[in-house]
């Protein structure tokens, strides 16, 4: 089946640093989504990408839909303590059968003040 | 507009017990899904539904049943709980606009411990 590999699994950074994480797929995806999950909560959508090559920003967050349609990247600039959480990539594959959203394993971000 | 609601928030079961996790949404979304989240494994799809009366299996359906009698509700049933079903369960819903933007909204989760 379709799988997403997300890296890195965890990051420990200093406040103010930039963060990059990525997600790769073994097959083509036609939609990429990036979520953030805080402790005790469900994932919350950050950015949605729908076209190959698309670059979308949401405040300090920027995500890109890879040209090959098999990868996506999320960058966070000038990190702050409230960026702490688990970031998930997710996507709908080209053969999506009406609702099967596939998730990566998550990147756990820790920000040291 | 409450979004996606889940009950209960926490549950402890003994092996072999059955229970139903409730999920409801008030956004008139067609698609609803159940995921389980385990450490280091992201979210894995259990079952999903593309509309009332229609359900299908996800990645990890064994041990779970679902039904979709109304657009609003999508309960998840554990027939005979096992320790391997200890997890955090998330319900989600999204609109099914063909060819249009899609977003999926998650409920707050149900934390289940099976002893």
Short mmCIF file of C-alpha atoms in Angstrom, two decimals:
data_model
loop_
_atom_site.label_atom_id
_atom_site.label_comp_id
_atom_site.label_asym_id
_atom_site.label_seq_id
_atom_site.Cartn_x
_atom_site.Cartn_y
_atom_site.Cartn_z
CA UNK A 1 0.00 0.00 0.00
CA UNK A 2 0.92 3.65 -0.11
CA UNK A 3 3.33 4.83 2.57
CA UNK A 4 4.80 8.12 3.64
CA UNK A 5 8.25 8.41 5.16
CA UNK A 6 8.74 11.51 7.25
CA UNK A 7 12.06 12.81 8.53
CA UNK A 8 13.54 13.63 10.87
CA UNK A 9 11.66 11.78 13.61
CA UNK A 10 12.58 14.42 16.17
CA UNK A 11 14.33 17.75 16.36
CA UNK A 12 15.74 19.71 19.29
CA UNK A 13 16.45 23.29 18.34
CA UNK A 14 17.15 26.68 19.87
CA UNK A 15 14.53 29.40 19.75
CA UNK A 16 15.06 31.54 16.67
CA UNK A 17 16.45 28.75 14.50
CA UNK A 18 14.83 27.65 11.26
CA UNK A 19 13.37 24.16 10.92
CA UNK A 20 13.02 21.89 7.91
CA UNK A 21 11.27 18.58 7.64
CA UNK A 22 10.23 16.48 4.69
CA UNK A 23 8.02 13.68 3.59
CA UNK A 24 8.51 11.22 0.76
CA UNK A 25 6.19 8.73 -0.84
CA UNK A 26 6.75 5.56 -2.82
CA UNK A 27 3.96 6.63 -5.19
CA UNK A 28 2.45 9.79 -6.59
CA UNK A 29 0.25 11.92 -4.35
CA UNK A 30 -2.22 14.49 -5.63
CA UNK A 31 -2.71 16.37 -2.37
CA UNK A 32 -0.29 17.07 0.44
CA UNK A 33 -1.33 18.29 3.87
CA UNK A 34 0.73 19.36 6.86
CA UNK A 35 -0.72 19.07 10.37
CA UNK A 36 0.44 20.05 13.84
CA UNK A 37 -0.59 18.13 16.93
CA UNK A 38 -0.20 19.48 20.44
CA UNK A 39 -0.32 17.25 23.51
CA UNK A 40 -3.81 15.94 24.26
CA UNK A 41 -5.29 17.36 21.08
CA UNK A 42 -6.17 16.16 17.61
CA UNK A 43 -4.11 17.24 14.59
CA UNK A 44 -4.83 20.70 13.23
CA UNK A 45 -4.32 21.52 9.56
CA UNK A 46 -1.52 24.01 8.85
CA UNK A 47 -1.10 24.02 5.09
CA UNK A 48 -2.73 22.24 2.15
CA UNK A 49 -1.02 21.78 -1.24
CA UNK A 50 -2.82 20.71 -4.39
CA UNK A 51 -0.46 21.18 -7.35
CA UNK A 52 3.04 19.97 -8.15
CA UNK A 53 5.54 22.76 -7.52
CA UNK A 54 3.11 24.72 -5.36
CA UNK A 55 4.71 26.79 -2.61
CA UNK A 56 2.36 28.00 0.13
CA UNK A 57 2.99 30.02 3.27
CA UNK A 58 1.09 30.38 6.51
CA UNK A 59 2.84 32.95 8.66
CA UNK A 60 6.30 31.60 9.48
CA UNK A 61 5.46 28.26 7.89
CA UNK A 62 6.17 27.46 4.26
CA UNK A 63 5.41 24.18 2.52
CA UNK A 64 6.09 22.94 -0.96
CA UNK A 65 4.55 20.24 -3.13
CA UNK A 66 7.47 18.48 -4.83
CA UNK A 67 7.75 18.54 -8.61
CA UNK A 68 7.87 14.73 -8.75
CA UNK A 69 4.61 14.63 -6.71
CA UNK A 70 6.32 12.13 -4.44
CA UNK A 71 7.54 14.53 -1.78
CA UNK A 72 6.74 17.60 0.24
CA UNK A 73 8.66 19.92 2.55
CA UNK A 74 7.75 22.07 5.52
CA UNK A 75 9.91 24.90 6.77
CA UNK A 76 9.41 26.92 9.93
CA UNK A 77 11.36 30.14 10.18
CA UNK A 78 12.52 31.80 13.40
CA UNK A 79 11.08 29.13 15.69
CA UNK A 80 9.41 30.07 18.95
CA UNK A 81 8.53 27.95 22.01
CA UNK A 82 4.88 27.59 20.95
CA UNK A 83 6.02 25.75 17.80
CA UNK A 84 6.57 22.70 20.01
CA UNK A 85 4.49 19.73 18.94
CA UNK A 86 4.35 16.87 16.49
CA UNK A 87 4.16 17.75 12.81
CA UNK A 88 2.59 15.28 10.42
CA UNK A 89 2.56 15.17 6.69
CA UNK A 90 -0.41 13.51 5.06
CA UNK A 91 -1.70 13.03 1.59
CA UNK A 92 -4.22 11.61 -0.79
CA UNK A 93 -2.70 9.28 -3.32
CA UNK A 94 -3.47 9.35 -7.01
CA UNK A 95 -5.44 6.15 -6.59
CA UNK A 96 -7.24 7.42 -3.52
CA UNK A 97 -10.54 5.64 -3.11
CA UNK A 98 -12.57 8.41 -1.61
CA UNK A 99 -11.13 9.41 1.72
CA UNK A 100 -8.02 7.42 2.53
CA UNK A 101 -5.72 10.03 3.98
CA UNK A 102 -2.26 8.55 4.53
CA UNK A 103 -0.06 9.94 7.33
CA UNK A 104 3.65 10.10 7.89
CA UNK A 105 5.12 8.99 11.21
CA UNK A 106 5.49 12.54 12.49
CA UNK A 107 8.34 14.87 13.43
CA UNK A 108 8.47 15.82 17.10
CA UNK A 109 9.78 19.35 17.51
CA UNK A 110 11.26 20.66 20.73
CA UNK A 111 12.26 24.32 21.02
CA UNK A 112 14.62 25.47 23.74
CA UNK A 113 14.04 29.07 24.85
CA UNK B 1 -20.92 24.75 15.20
CA UNK B 2 -19.12 22.24 17.39
CA UNK B 3 -17.06 20.63 14.61
CA UNK B 4 -16.12 17.02 15.35
CA UNK B 5 -16.97 15.70 18.80
CA UNK B 6 -15.90 12.44 20.38
CA UNK B 7 -17.00 10.63 23.50
CA UNK B 8 -15.74 9.41 25.85
CA UNK B 9 -12.43 11.23 26.32
CA UNK B 10 -10.95 8.40 28.37
CA UNK B 11 -11.90 4.75 28.81
CA UNK B 12 -10.42 1.76 30.59
CA UNK B 13 -11.58 -1.69 29.51
CA UNK B 14 -10.82 -5.22 30.51
CA UNK B 15 -9.75 -7.71 27.86
CA UNK B 16 -12.82 -9.16 26.18
CA UNK B 17 -15.15 -6.27 26.95
CA UNK B 18 -16.95 -4.46 24.16
CA UNK B 19 -17.62 -0.78 23.78
CA UNK B 20 -18.56 1.90 21.27
CA UNK B 21 -16.61 5.08 20.65
CA UNK B 22 -18.92 7.85 19.55
CA UNK B 23 -18.18 10.45 16.88
CA UNK B 24 -20.42 13.20 15.58
CA UNK B 25 -19.98 16.15 13.24
CA UNK B 26 -22.26 19.08 12.52
CA UNK B 27 -20.64 20.31 9.30
CA UNK B 28 -22.69 18.12 6.96
CA UNK B 29 -19.50 16.44 5.80
CA UNK B 30 -19.82 13.40 3.60
CA UNK B 31 -16.58 11.69 4.55
CA UNK B 32 -15.81 10.44 8.04
CA UNK B 33 -12.90 8.35 9.25
CA UNK B 34 -11.48 6.65 12.30
CA UNK B 35 -7.75 6.60 13.04
CA UNK B 36 -5.67 5.18 15.81
CA UNK B 37 -2.46 6.81 16.92
CA UNK B 38 0.36 4.85 18.48
CA UNK B 39 3.79 6.20 19.46
CA UNK B 40 6.15 6.52 16.49
CA UNK B 41 3.57 5.30 14.00
CA UNK B 42 1.62 8.38 13.07
CA UNK B 43 -2.09 7.93 12.48
CA UNK B 44 -3.39 4.77 10.88
CA UNK B 45 -6.75 4.52 9.22
CA UNK B 46 -9.14 1.97 10.72
CA UNK B 47 -12.38 2.47 8.79
CA UNK B 48 -13.88 5.23 6.73
CA UNK B 49 -17.19 6.23 5.20
CA UNK B 50 -17.95 8.24 2.09
CA UNK B 51 -21.58 8.80 3.02
CA UNK B 52 -24.52 7.47 4.98
CA UNK B 53 -24.86 3.74 4.50
CA UNK B 54 -21.39 3.33 2.96
CA UNK B 55 -18.31 2.17 4.87
CA UNK B 56 -14.99 0.61 3.93
CA UNK B 57 -11.88 -0.73 5.58
CA UNK B 58 -8.69 1.20 6.11
CA UNK B 59 -5.21 -0.04 6.97
CA UNK B 60 -5.96 -1.68 10.34
CA UNK B 61 -9.64 -2.73 10.44
CA UNK B 62 -9.37 -6.00 12.37
CA UNK B 63 -11.20 -5.99 15.69
CA UNK B 64 -13.32 -2.95 14.83
CA UNK B 65 -16.74 -2.46 13.29
CA UNK B 66 -18.40 0.70 12.02
CA UNK B 67 -21.75 1.80 10.67
CA UNK B 68 -23.02 5.05 9.18
CA UNK B 69 -26.78 5.32 9.54
CA UNK B 70 -26.77 9.13 9.45
CA UNK B 71 -24.51 11.79 7.94
CA UNK B 72 -23.71 13.16 11.38
CA UNK B 73 -22.67 10.04 13.30
CA UNK B 74 -19.95 7.44 12.78
CA UNK B 75 -19.55 5.14 15.81
CA UNK B 76 -16.62 2.74 16.17
CA UNK B 77 -17.26 -0.56 17.91
CA UNK B 78 -14.71 -2.75 19.63
CA UNK B 79 -16.27 -6.20 19.72
CA UNK B 80 -13.85 -7.87 22.16
CA UNK B 81 -11.18 -5.52 23.42
CA UNK B 82 -7.54 -6.64 23.41
CA UNK B 83 -4.47 -4.98 24.97
CA UNK B 84 -3.18 -4.32 21.44
CA UNK B 85 -6.09 -1.92 21.00
CA UNK B 86 -4.72 0.38 23.69
CA UNK B 87 -4.30 3.59 21.73
CA UNK B 88 -5.59 7.07 21.10
CA UNK B 89 -8.49 7.09 18.66
CA UNK B 90 -9.31 10.05 16.46
CA UNK B 91 -12.41 10.61 14.41
CA UNK B 92 -12.23 12.96 11.45
CA UNK B 93 -14.56 14.38 8.85
CA UNK B 94 -14.20 16.26 5.61
CA UNK B 95 -16.31 17.52 2.79
CA UNK B 96 -16.26 15.53 -0.41
CA UNK B 97 -16.22 18.25 -3.00
CA UNK B 98 -14.97 16.51 -6.10
CA UNK B 99 -12.05 18.35 -7.65
CA UNK B 100 -12.08 21.05 -5.00
CA UNK B 101 -10.05 21.89 -1.89
CA UNK B 102 -10.27 19.30 0.79
CA UNK B 103 -9.54 19.61 4.44
CA UNK B 104 -10.06 17.13 7.16
CA UNK B 105 -11.04 18.12 10.67
CA UNK B 106 -10.16 15.96 13.64
CA UNK B 107 -11.94 15.42 16.90
CA UNK B 108 -10.12 15.75 20.25
CA UNK B 109 -9.50 12.01 20.58
CA UNK B 110 -10.47 9.13 22.87
CA UNK B 111 -7.73 7.60 25.00
CA UNK B 112 -8.38 3.89 25.47
CA UNK B 113 -6.54 1.55 27.83
CA UNK B 114 -7.24 -2.17 27.63
CA UNK B 115 -6.03 -4.17 30.59
#
